[in-house]
JSON list of C-alpha atoms in Angstrom, two decimals:
[
{"chain": "O", "resi": 17, "resn": "THR", "atom": "CA", "xyz": [147.70, 257.78, -15.12]},
{"chain": "O", "resi": 18, "resn": "ALA", "atom": "CA", "xyz": [151.32, 258.52, -16.02]},
{"chain": "O", "resi": 19, "resn": "ALA", "atom": "CA", "xyz": [150.18, 260.86, -18.79]},
{"chain": "O", "resi": 20, "resn": "LYS", "atom": "CA", "xyz": [147.72, 262.57, -16.45]},
{"chain": "O", "resi": 21, "resn": "ILE", "atom": "CA", "xyz": [150.31, 263.42, -13.80]},
{"chain": "O", "resi": 22, "resn": "GLY", "atom": "CA", "xyz": [153.02, 264.15, -16.35]},
{"chain": "O", "resi": 23, "resn": "ILE", "atom": "CA", "xyz": [155.68, 261.50, -15.86]},
{"chain": "O", "resi": 24, "resn": "PRO", "atom": "CA", "xyz": [157.45, 259.52, -18.63]},
{"chain": "O", "resi": 25, "resn": "HIS", "atom": "CA", "xyz": [156.61, 255.84, -18.96]},
{"chain": "O", "resi": 26, "resn": "TYR", "atom": "CA", "xyz": [157.70, 252.80, -20.93]},
{"chain": "O", "resi": 27, "resn": "VAL", "atom": "CA", "xyz": [155.50, 250.00, -22.26]},
{"chain": "O", "resi": 28, "resn": "LEU", "atom": "CA", "xyz": [157.06, 246.53, -22.26]},
{"chain": "O", "resi": 29, "resn": "ASP", "atom": "CA", "xyz": [155.64, 243.72, -24.43]},
{"chain": "O", "resi": 30, "resn": "MET", "atom": "CA", "xyz": [155.63, 240.80, -21.98]},
{"chain": "O", "resi": 31, "resn": "ARG", "atom": "CA", "xyz": [153.06, 238.58, -23.70]},
{"chain": "O", "resi": 32, "resn": "GLY", "atom": "CA", "xyz": [155.47, 235.84, -24.72]},
{"chain": "O", "resi": 33, "resn": "VAL", "atom": "CA", "xyz": [157.35, 235.61, -21.43]},
{"chain": "O", "resi": 34, "resn": "PHE", "atom": "CA", "xyz": [154.07, 235.89, -19.48]},
{"chain": "O", "resi": 35, "resn": "LYS", "atom": "CA", "xyz": [152.70, 232.84, -21.26]},
{"chain": "O", "resi": 36, "resn": "GLN", "atom": "CA", "xyz": [155.94, 230.93, -20.63]},
{"chain": "O", "resi": 37, "resn": "LYS", "atom": "CA", "xyz": [156.47, 231.96, -17.01]},
{"chain": "O", "resi": 38, "resn": "VAL", "atom": "CA", "xyz": [152.89, 232.25, -15.72]},
{"chain": "O", "resi": 39, "resn": "ILE", "atom": "CA", "xyz": [150.24, 230.64, -17.92]},
{"chain": "O", "resi": 40, "resn": "LYS", "atom": "CA", "xyz": [152.09, 227.39, -18.69]},
{"chain": "O", "resi": 41, "resn": "PRO", "atom": "CA", "xyz": [152.96, 226.73, -15.00]},
{"chain": "O", "resi": 42, "resn": "PHE", "atom": "CA", "xyz": [149.37, 227.63, -14.11]},
{"chain": "O", "resi": 43, "resn": "CYS", "atom": "CA", "xyz": [147.99, 224.97, -16.47]},
{"chain": "O", "resi": 44, "resn": "GLY", "atom": "CA", "xyz": [150.70, 222.50, -15.50]},
{"chain": "O", "resi": 45, "resn": "ALA", "atom": "CA", "xyz": [149.83, 222.77, -11.82]},
{"chain": "O", "resi": 46, "resn": "TYR", "atom": "CA", "xyz": [146.17, 221.99, -12.50]},
{"chain": "O", "resi": 47, "resn": "PHE", "atom": "CA", "xyz": [147.19, 219.08, -14.71]},
{"chain": "O", "resi": 48, "resn": "SER", "atom": "CA", "xyz": [149.23, 217.60, -11.83]},
{"chain": "O", "resi": 49, "resn": "GLY", "atom": "CA", "xyz": [146.30, 217.94, -9.42]},
{"chain": "O", "resi": 50, "resn": "LYS", "atom": "CA", "xyz": [147.23, 221.20, -7.68]},
{"chain": "O", "resi": 51, "resn": "THR", "atom": "CA", "xyz": [145.40, 224.53, -7.53]},
{"chain": "O", "resi": 52, "resn": "PRO", "atom": "CA", "xyz": [147.92, 227.32, -8.21]},
{"chain": "O", "resi": 53, "resn": "ASN", "atom": "CA", "xyz": [147.84, 231.05, -7.56]},
{"chain": "O", "resi": 54, "resn": "PRO", "atom": "CA", "xyz": [149.09, 232.76, -10.74]},
{"chain": "O", "resi": 55, "resn": "CYS", "atom": "CA", "xyz": [149.35, 236.18, -9.05]},
{"chain": "O", "resi": 56, "resn": "ILE", "atom": "CA", "xyz": [152.15, 234.88, -6.83]},
{"chain": "O", "resi": 57, "resn": "ILE", "atom": "CA", "xyz": [154.03, 233.50, -9.84]},
{"chain": "O", "resi": 58, "resn": "CYS", "atom": "CA", "xyz": [153.51, 236.73, -11.76]},
{"chain": "O", "resi": 59, "resn": "ASN", "atom": "CA", "xyz": [154.81, 238.90, -8.93]},
{"chain": "O", "resi": 60, "resn": "GLU", "atom": "CA", "xyz": [157.91, 236.74, -8.50]},
{"chain": "O", "resi": 61, "resn": "LYS", "atom": "CA", "xyz": [158.78, 236.14, -12.16]},
{"chain": "O", "resi": 62, "resn": "ILE", "atom": "CA", "xyz": [157.37, 239.17, -13.99]},
{"chain": "O", "resi": 63, "resn": "LYS", "atom": "CA", "xyz": [156.56, 242.24, -11.88]},
{"chain": "O", "resi": 64, "resn": "PHE", "atom": "CA", "xyz": [159.53, 241.86, -9.53]},
{"chain": "O", "resi": 65, "resn": "GLY", "atom": "CA", "xyz": [161.68, 239.66, -11.77]},
{"chain": "O", "resi": 66, "resn": "ILE", "atom": "CA", "xyz": [162.02, 240.70, -15.39]},
{"chain": "O", "resi": 67, "resn": "PHE", "atom": "CA", "xyz": [160.71, 244.15, -14.51]},
{"chain": "O", "resi": 68, "resn": "LEU", "atom": "CA", "xyz": [163.50, 244.57, -11.95]},
{"chain": "O", "resi": 69, "resn": "LYS", "atom": "CA", "xyz": [166.12, 243.75, -14.59]},
{"chain": "O", "resi": 70, "resn": "LYS", "atom": "CA", "xyz": [164.60, 246.30, -16.98]},
{"chain": "O", "resi": 71, "resn": "MET", "atom": "CA", "xyz": [164.50, 248.87, -14.21]},
{"chain": "O", "resi": 72, "resn": "LYS", "atom": "CA", "xyz": [168.21, 248.41, -13.55]},
{"chain": "O", "resi": 73, "resn": "SER", "atom": "CA", "xyz": [169.04, 248.72, -17.25]},
{"chain": "O", "resi": 74, "resn": "LEU", "atom": "CA", "xyz": [167.26, 252.10, -17.31]},
{"chain": "O", "resi": 75, "resn": "GLY", "atom": "CA", "xyz": [169.12, 253.31, -14.25]},
{"chain": "O", "resi": 76, "resn": "ILE", "atom": "CA", "xyz": [165.97, 253.52, -12.13]},
{"chain": "O", "resi": 77, "resn": "GLY", "atom": "CA", "xyz": [166.56, 253.13, -8.41]},
{"chain": "O", "resi": 78, "resn": "LEU", "atom": "CA", "xyz": [163.16, 252.28, -6.94]},
{"chain": "O", "resi": 79, "resn": "ILE", "atom": "CA", "xyz": [159.90, 250.50, -7.82]},
{"chain": "O", "resi": 80, "resn": "ALA", "atom": "CA", "xyz": [156.54, 251.86, -6.63]},
{"chain": "O", "resi": 81, "resn": "THR", "atom": "CA", "xyz": [153.48, 249.65, -6.90]},
{"chain": "O", "resi": 82, "resn": "GLY", "atom": "CA", "xyz": [149.81, 249.86, -5.97]},
{"chain": "O", "resi": 83, "resn": "HIS", "atom": "CA", "xyz": [149.81, 246.73, -3.78]},
{"chain": "O", "resi": 84, "resn": "TYR", "atom": "CA", "xyz": [148.06, 247.05, -0.44]},
{"chain": "O", "resi": 85, "resn": "ALA", "atom": "CA", "xyz": [151.04, 245.88, 1.58]},
{"chain": "O", "resi": 86, "resn": "GLN", "atom": "CA", "xyz": [153.83, 247.46, 3.60]},
{"chain": "O", "resi": 87, "resn": "ASN", "atom": "CA", "xyz": [157.59, 247.06, 3.48]},
{"chain": "O", "resi": 88, "resn": "SER", "atom": "CA", "xyz": [160.02, 247.10, 6.37]},
{"chain": "O", "resi": 89, "resn": "GLY", "atom": "CA", "xyz": [163.60, 246.68, 5.19]},
{"chain": "O", "resi": 90, "resn": "GLY", "atom": "CA", "xyz": [162.67, 244.03, 2.65]},
{"chain": "O", "resi": 91, "resn": "LYS", "atom": "CA", "xyz": [160.17, 242.31, 4.97]},
{"chain": "O", "resi": 92, "resn": "ILE", "atom": "CA", "xyz": [156.56, 242.21, 3.77]},
{"chain": "O", "resi": 93, "resn": "LEU", "atom": "CA", "xyz": [153.90, 243.40, 6.22]},
{"chain": "O", "resi": 94, "resn": "ARG", "atom": "CA", "xyz": [150.14, 243.52, 5.88]},
{"chain": "O", "resi": 95, "resn": "GLY", "atom": "CA", "xyz": [148.48, 246.56, 4.36]},
{"chain": "O", "resi": 96, "resn": "LYS", "atom": "CA", "xyz": [146.55, 248.88, 6.65]},
{"chain": "O", "resi": 97, "resn": "ASP", "atom": "CA", "xyz": [143.27, 248.04, 4.90]},
{"chain": "O", "resi": 98, "resn": "GLY", "atom": "CA", "xyz": [142.65, 244.50, 6.06]},
{"chain": "O", "resi": 99, "resn": "ALA", "atom": "CA", "xyz": [139.89, 243.97, 3.51]},
{"chain": "O", "resi": 100, "resn": "LYS", "atom": "CA", "xyz": [142.28, 244.80, 0.64]},
{"chain": "O", "resi": 101, "resn": "ASP", "atom": "CA", "xyz": [145.55, 243.42, 2.05]},
{"chain": "O", "resi": 102, "resn": "GLN", "atom": "CA", "xyz": [147.73, 241.90, -0.70]},
{"chain": "O", "resi": 103, "resn": "SER", "atom": "CA", "xyz": [150.82, 240.91, 1.29]},
{"chain": "O", "resi": 104, "resn": "TYR", "atom": "CA", "xyz": [150.12, 237.21, 0.71]},
{"chain": "O", "resi": 105, "resn": "PHE", "atom": "CA", "xyz": [150.60, 237.64, -3.04]},
{"chain": "O", "resi": 106, "resn": "LEU", "atom": "CA", "xyz": [154.12, 238.94, -2.49]},
{"chain": "O", "resi": 107, "resn": "TRP", "atom": "CA", "xyz": [155.61, 236.16, -0.37]},
{"chain": "O", "resi": 108, "resn": "ALA", "atom": "CA", "xyz": [157.77, 234.78, -3.22]},
{"chain": "O", "resi": 109, "resn": "VAL", "atom": "CA", "xyz": [159.23, 238.15, -4.29]},
{"chain": "O", "resi": 110, "resn": "PRO", "atom": "CA", "xyz": [163.05, 238.16, -3.86]},
{"chain": "O", "resi": 111, "resn": "LYS", "atom": "CA", "xyz": [164.32, 240.33, -1.01]},
{"chain": "O", "resi": 112, "resn": "GLU", "atom": "CA", "xyz": [166.60, 242.17, -3.44]},
{"chain": "O", "resi": 113, "resn": "ALA", "atom": "CA", "xyz": [163.50, 243.47, -5.21]},
{"chain": "O", "resi": 114, "resn": "LEU", "atom": "CA", "xyz": [161.67, 244.30, -1.99]},
{"chain": "O", "resi": 115, "resn": "THR", "atom": "CA", "xyz": [164.53, 246.45, -0.70]},
{"chain": "O", "resi": 116, "resn": "ARG", "atom": "CA", "xyz": [164.04, 248.58, -3.83]},
{"chain": "O", "resi": 117, "resn": "THR", "atom": "CA", "xyz": [160.23, 248.70, -3.62]},
{"chain": "O", "resi": 118, "resn": "LEU", "atom": "CA", "xyz": [157.82, 251.29, -2.23]},
{"chain": "O", "resi": 119, "resn": "PHE", "atom": "CA", "xyz": [154.15, 250.60, -1.46]},
{"chain": "O", "resi": 120, "resn": "PRO", "atom": "CA", "xyz": [152.63, 254.12, -1.36]},
{"chain": "O", "resi": 121, "resn": "VAL", "atom": "CA", "xyz": [149.07, 252.99, -0.69]},
{"chain": "O", "resi": 122, "resn": "GLY", "atom": "CA", "xyz": [149.97, 250.25, 1.78]},
{"chain": "O", "resi": 123, "resn": "GLY", "atom": "CA", "xyz": [149.39, 252.53, 4.73]},
{"chain": "O", "resi": 124, "resn": "MET", "atom": "CA", "xyz": [146.04, 253.77, 3.43]},
{"chain": "O", "resi": 125, "resn": "GLU", "atom": "CA", "xyz": [142.46, 252.54, 3.33]},
{"chain": "O", "resi": 126, "resn": "LYS", "atom": "CA", "xyz": [141.11, 251.88, -0.18]},
{"chain": "O", "resi": 127, "resn": "ALA", "atom": "CA", "xyz": [138.54, 254.63, 0.29]},
{"chain": "O", "resi": 128, "resn": "GLN", "atom": "CA", "xyz": [141.36, 257.10, 1.00]},
{"chain": "O", "resi": 129, "resn": "THR", "atom": "CA", "xyz": [143.14, 256.02, -2.18]},
{"chain": "O", "resi": 130, "resn": "ARG", "atom": "CA", "xyz": [140.02, 256.62, -4.28]},
{"chain": "O", "resi": 131, "resn": "THR", "atom": "CA", "xyz": [139.46, 260.03, -2.69]},
{"chain": "O", "resi": 132, "resn": "LEU", "atom": "CA", "xyz": [143.04, 261.06, -3.44]},
{"chain": "O", "resi": 133, "resn": "ALA", "atom": "CA", "xyz": [142.76, 259.80, -7.02]},
{"chain": "O", "resi": 134, "resn": "ARG", "atom": "CA", "xyz": [139.56, 261.80, -7.55]},
{"chain": "O", "resi": 135, "resn": "GLN", "atom": "CA", "xyz": [141.22, 264.92, -6.18]},
{"chain": "O", "resi": 136, "resn": "MET", "atom": "CA", "xyz": [144.09, 264.42, -8.66]},
{"chain": "O", "resi": 137, "resn": "GLY", "atom": "CA", "xyz": [141.67, 263.88, -11.52]},
{"chain": "O", "resi": 138, "resn": "ILE", "atom": "CA", "xyz": [142.93, 260.36, -12.26]},
{"chain": "O", "resi": 139, "resn": "PRO", "atom": "CA", "xyz": [140.40, 258.46, -14.46]},
{"chain": "O", "resi": 140, "resn": "GLN", "atom": "CA", "xyz": [140.91, 255.16, -12.60]},
{"chain": "O", "resi": 141, "resn": "ALA", "atom": "CA", "xyz": [139.49, 256.71, -9.42]},
{"chain": "O", "resi": 142, "resn": "THR", "atom": "CA", "xyz": [136.07, 255.21, -10.19]},
{"chain": "O", "resi": 143, "resn": "LYS", "atom": "CA", "xyz": [137.29, 252.00, -11.80]},
{"chain": "O", "resi": 144, "resn": "LYS", "atom": "CA", "xyz": [135.78, 248.85, -10.27]},
{"chain": "O", "resi": 145, "resn": "ASP", "atom": "CA", "xyz": [138.03, 246.65, -8.16]},
{"chain": "O", "resi": 146, "resn": "SER", "atom": "CA", "xyz": [139.64, 243.71, -9.94]},
{"chain": "O", "resi": 147, "resn": "GLN", "atom": "CA", "xyz": [138.78, 240.46, -8.20]},
{"chain": "O", "resi": 148, "resn": "GLY", "atom": "CA", "xyz": [139.66, 237.80, -10.74]},
{"chain": "O", "resi": 149, "resn": "ILE", "atom": "CA", "xyz": [142.67, 236.43, -12.60]},
{"chain": "O", "resi": 150, "resn": "CYS", "atom": "CA", "xyz": [143.84, 239.13, -15.01]},
{"chain": "O", "resi": 151, "resn": "PHE", "atom": "CA", "xyz": [144.49, 236.96, -18.08]},
{"chain": "O", "resi": 152, "resn": "LEU", "atom": "CA", "xyz": [141.08, 235.25, -17.97]},
{"chain": "O", "resi": 153, "resn": "GLY", "atom": "CA", "xyz": [138.96, 238.31, -18.67]},
{"chain": "O", "resi": 154, "resn": "SER", "atom": "CA", "xyz": [135.31, 237.21, -18.84]},
{"chain": "O", "resi": 155, "resn": "VAL", "atom": "CA", "xyz": [136.27, 233.54, -19.21]},
{"chain": "O", "resi": 156, "resn": "SER", "atom": "CA", "xyz": [136.01, 231.24, -16.17]},
{"chain": "O", "resi": 157, "resn": "VAL", "atom": "CA", "xyz": [138.92, 229.14, -14.92]},
{"chain": "O", "resi": 158, "resn": "ASP", "atom": "CA", "xyz": [137.12, 225.98, -16.04]},
{"chain": "O", "resi": 159, "resn": "GLU", "atom": "CA", "xyz": [136.56, 227.36, -19.54]},
{"chain": "O", "resi": 160, "resn": "PHE", "atom": "CA", "xyz": [140.19, 228.45, -19.79]},
{"chain": "O", "resi": 161, "resn": "LEU", "atom": "CA", "xyz": [141.53, 225.06, -18.67]},
{"chain": "O", "resi": 162, "resn": "GLN", "atom": "CA", "xyz": [139.17, 223.30, -21.05]},
{"chain": "O", "resi": 163, "resn": "SER", "atom": "CA", "xyz": [140.59, 225.29, -23.95]},
{"chain": "O", "resi": 164, "resn": "GLU", "atom": "CA", "xyz": [144.23, 224.87, -22.87]},
{"chain": "O", "resi": 165, "resn": "ILE", "atom": "CA", "xyz": [144.48, 221.30, -21.59]},
{"chain": "O", "resi": 166, "resn": "GLY", "atom": "CA", "xyz": [140.98, 219.80, -21.82]},
{"chain": "O", "resi": 167, "resn": "SER", "atom": "CA", "xyz": [139.24, 217.59, -19.29]},
{"chain": "O", "resi": 168, "resn": "THR", "atom": "CA", "xyz": [137.48, 214.23, -19.22]},
{"chain": "O", "resi": 169, "resn": "SER", "atom": "CA", "xyz": [134.57, 213.18, -17.06]},
{"chain": "O", "resi": 170, "resn": "GLY", "atom": "CA", "xyz": [135.17, 210.41, -14.55]},
{"chain": "O", "resi": 171, "resn": "ARG", "atom": "CA", "xyz": [134.02, 208.67, -11.41]},
{"chain": "O", "resi": 172, "resn": "ALA", "atom": "CA", "xyz": [133.47, 210.29, -8.05]},
{"chain": "O", "resi": 173, "resn": "VAL", "atom": "CA", "xyz": [133.52, 207.94, -5.05]},
{"chain": "O", "resi": 174, "resn": "ASP", "atom": "CA", "xyz": [132.91, 208.39, -1.35]},
{"chain": "O", "resi": 175, "resn": "GLU", "atom": "CA", "xyz": [135.46, 207.62, 1.37]},
{"chain": "O", "resi": 176, "resn": "LEU", "atom": "CA", "xyz": [134.51, 203.92, 1.27]},
{"chain": "O", "resi": 177, "resn": "GLY", "atom": "CA", "xyz": [135.10, 203.72, -2.49]},
{"chain": "O", "resi": 178, "resn": "LYS", "atom": "CA", "xyz": [131.43, 203.61, -3.43]},
{"chain": "O", "resi": 179, "resn": "GLU", "atom": "CA", "xyz": [130.64, 205.45, -6.66]},
{"chain": "O", "resi": 180, "resn": "VAL", "atom": "CA", "xyz": [128.29, 208.37, -6.00]},
{"chain": "O", "resi": 181, "resn": "GLY", "atom": "CA", "xyz": [128.29, 210.22, -9.33]},
{"chain": "O", "resi": 182, "resn": "ILE", "atom": "CA", "xyz": [130.23, 211.47, -12.33]},
{"chain": "O", "resi": 183, "resn": "HIS", "atom": "CA", "xyz": [132.43, 214.57, -12.31]},
{"chain": "O", "resi": 184, "resn": "THR", "atom": "CA", "xyz": [133.32, 216.77, -15.30]},
{"chain": "O", "resi": 185, "resn": "GLY", "atom": "CA", "xyz": [137.09, 216.44, -14.88]},
{"chain": "O", "resi": 186, "resn": "ALA", "atom": "CA", "xyz": [139.40, 215.94, -11.90]},
{"chain": "O", "resi": 187, "resn": "VAL", "atom": "CA", "xyz": [141.69, 218.62, -13.34]},
{"chain": "O", "resi": 188, "resn": "LEU", "atom": "CA", "xyz": [138.96, 221.20, -12.75]},
{"chain": "O", "resi": 189, "resn": "ALA", "atom": "CA", "xyz": [138.34, 220.31, -9.09]},
{"chain": "O", "resi": 190, "resn": "THR", "atom": "CA", "xyz": [139.93, 221.98, -6.06]},
{"chain": "O", "resi": 191, "resn": "LEU", "atom": "CA", "xyz": [140.42, 220.26, -2.72]},
{"chain": "O", "resi": 192, "resn": "GLY", "atom": "CA", "xyz": [137.75, 221.33, -0.25]},
{"chain": "O", "resi": 193, "resn": "GLU", "atom": "CA", "xyz": [135.40, 222.88, -2.81]},
{"chain": "O", "resi": 194, "resn": "ARG", "atom": "CA", "xyz": [131.81, 221.86, -3.32]},
{"chain": "O", "resi": 195, "resn": "VAL", "atom": "CA", "xyz": [131.47, 219.93, -6.56]},
{"chain": "O", "resi": 196, "resn": "VAL", "atom": "CA", "xyz": [128.47, 219.30, -8.79]},
{"chain": "O", "resi": 197, "resn": "LEU", "atom": "CA", "xyz": [128.20, 215.65, -9.82]},
{"chain": "O", "resi": 198, "resn": "GLN", "atom": "CA", "xyz": [126.12, 214.17, -12.61]},
{"chain": "O", "resi": 199, "resn": "GLY", "atom": "CA", "xyz": [123.67, 211.44, -11.64]},
{"chain": "O", "resi": 200, "resn": "ALA", "atom": "CA", "xyz": [124.74, 211.84, -8.04]},
{"chain": "O", "resi": 201, "resn": "LEU", "atom": "CA", "xyz": [123.18, 210.62, -4.85]},
{"chain": "O", "resi": 202, "resn": "PRO", "atom": "CA", "xyz": [121.84, 213.42, -2.61]},
{"chain": "O", "resi": 203, "resn": "GLY", "atom": "CA", "xyz": [124.61, 215.88, -1.65]},
{"chain": "O", "resi": 204, "resn": "PRO", "atom": "CA", "xyz": [126.16, 218.30, -1.07]},
{"chain": "O", "resi": 205, "resn": "TRP", "atom": "CA", "xyz": [129.53, 216.78, -2.06]},
{"chain": "O", "resi": 206, "resn": "TYR", "atom": "CA", "xyz": [132.97, 218.22, -1.33]},
{"chain": "O", "resi": 207, "resn": "VAL", "atom": "CA", "xyz": [136.32, 217.17, -2.81]},
{"chain": "O", "resi": 208, "resn": "LEU", "atom": "CA", "xyz": [138.55, 215.32, -0.34]},
{"chain": "O", "resi": 209, "resn": "ARG", "atom": "CA", "xyz": [141.18, 213.86, -2.66]},
{"chain": "O", "resi": 210, "resn": "LYS", "atom": "CA", "xyz": [142.11, 213.73, -6.33]},
{"chain": "O", "resi": 211, "resn": "ASP", "atom": "CA", "xyz": [143.70, 210.80, -8.14]},
{"chain": "O", "resi": 212, "resn": "MET", "atom": "CA", "xyz": [144.89, 212.32, -11.40]},
{"chain": "O", "resi": 213, "resn": "SER", "atom": "CA", "xyz": [146.23, 209.01, -12.73]},
{"chain": "O", "resi": 214, "resn": "GLN", "atom": "CA", "xyz": [142.69, 207.58, -12.65]},
{"chain": "O", "resi": 215, "resn": "ASN", "atom": "CA", "xyz": [140.83, 210.88, -13.15]},
{"chain": "O", "resi": 216, "resn": "LEU", "atom": "CA", "xyz": [139.08, 210.05, -9.88]},
{"chain": "O", "resi": 217, "resn": "LEU", "atom": "CA", "xyz": [137.59, 212.26, -7.17]},
{"chain": "O", "resi": 218, "resn": "VAL", "atom": "CA", "xyz": [137.07, 211.17, -3.58]},
{"chain": "O", "resi": 219, "resn": "VAL", "atom": "CA", "xyz": [134.21, 213.19, -2.14]},
{"chain": "O", "resi": 220, "resn": "SER", "atom": "CA", "xyz": [132.40, 213.60, 1.15]},
{"chain": "O", "resi": 221, "resn": "HIS", "atom": "CA", "xyz": [129.35, 215.32, 2.57]},
{"chain": "O", "resi": 222, "resn": "LEU", "atom": "CA", "xyz": [131.67, 217.28, 4.89]},
{"chain": "O", "resi": 223, "resn": "PRO", "atom": "CA", "xyz": [134.20, 219.85, 3.57]},
{"chain": "O", "resi": 224, "resn": "THR", "atom": "CA", "xyz": [136.94, 218.60, 5.88]},
{"chain": "O", "resi": 225, "resn": "LEU", "atom": "CA", "xyz": [140.53, 218.02, 4.79]},
{"chain": "O", "resi": 226, "resn": "SER", "atom": "CA", "xyz": [143.27, 216.35, 6.80]},
{"chain": "O", "resi": 227, "resn": "SER", "atom": "CA", "xyz": [146.80, 217.77, 6.76]},
{"chain": "O", "resi": 228, "resn": "ARG", "atom": "CA", "xyz": [147.91, 214.81, 4.62]},
{"chain": "O", "resi": 229, "resn": "GLU", "atom": "CA", "xyz": [145.24, 215.52, 2.04]},
{"chain": "O", "resi": 230, "resn": "THR", "atom": "CA", "xyz": [146.12, 219.20, 1.63]},
{"chain": "O", "resi": 231, "resn": "GLN", "atom": "CA", "xyz": [149.82, 218.68, 1.03]}
]
């Protein structure tokens, strides 16, 4: 895109720091029983962290990104296109970075952005939307975690402690999600709690979580 519209650009090799700052915490959170959002970590540590430092060293005054969000004096607001709003992913970005950031497409609908890109002859105008985690590619989260930290099958019990089936790894389960159990009694089954020390899942027929269980 930069080449197409005739502006200079730099390419930074961030593979090592990305693994240290984003991928390792991502795996660590799952290992401790949490379900992280790597995009939030990446925005805070990489896109608006290390990138900001590089920007300053080059004497560049402002950042412009393609996030569907809006900025009001360093305060994040929702993007105009509610279906594409990305303000949530920016909540951890330091205010210092936000006061230097522009969101050119934040006040537009996605369809408008694509139309404008086509008019400018930008190749990405017809590129499919990205919905997944960027560093996974075609690999699923479960497959990635299996390769990075592994998982072990274990017991799944109901709220009364009665065993109802075998899960494929507590580390792979997310609170509230429907889980497939091996040799299970009739379901569906949803994850209520995780006991990582025992590799145990507490499941229920109802996908209901109390405030205590989601903390």
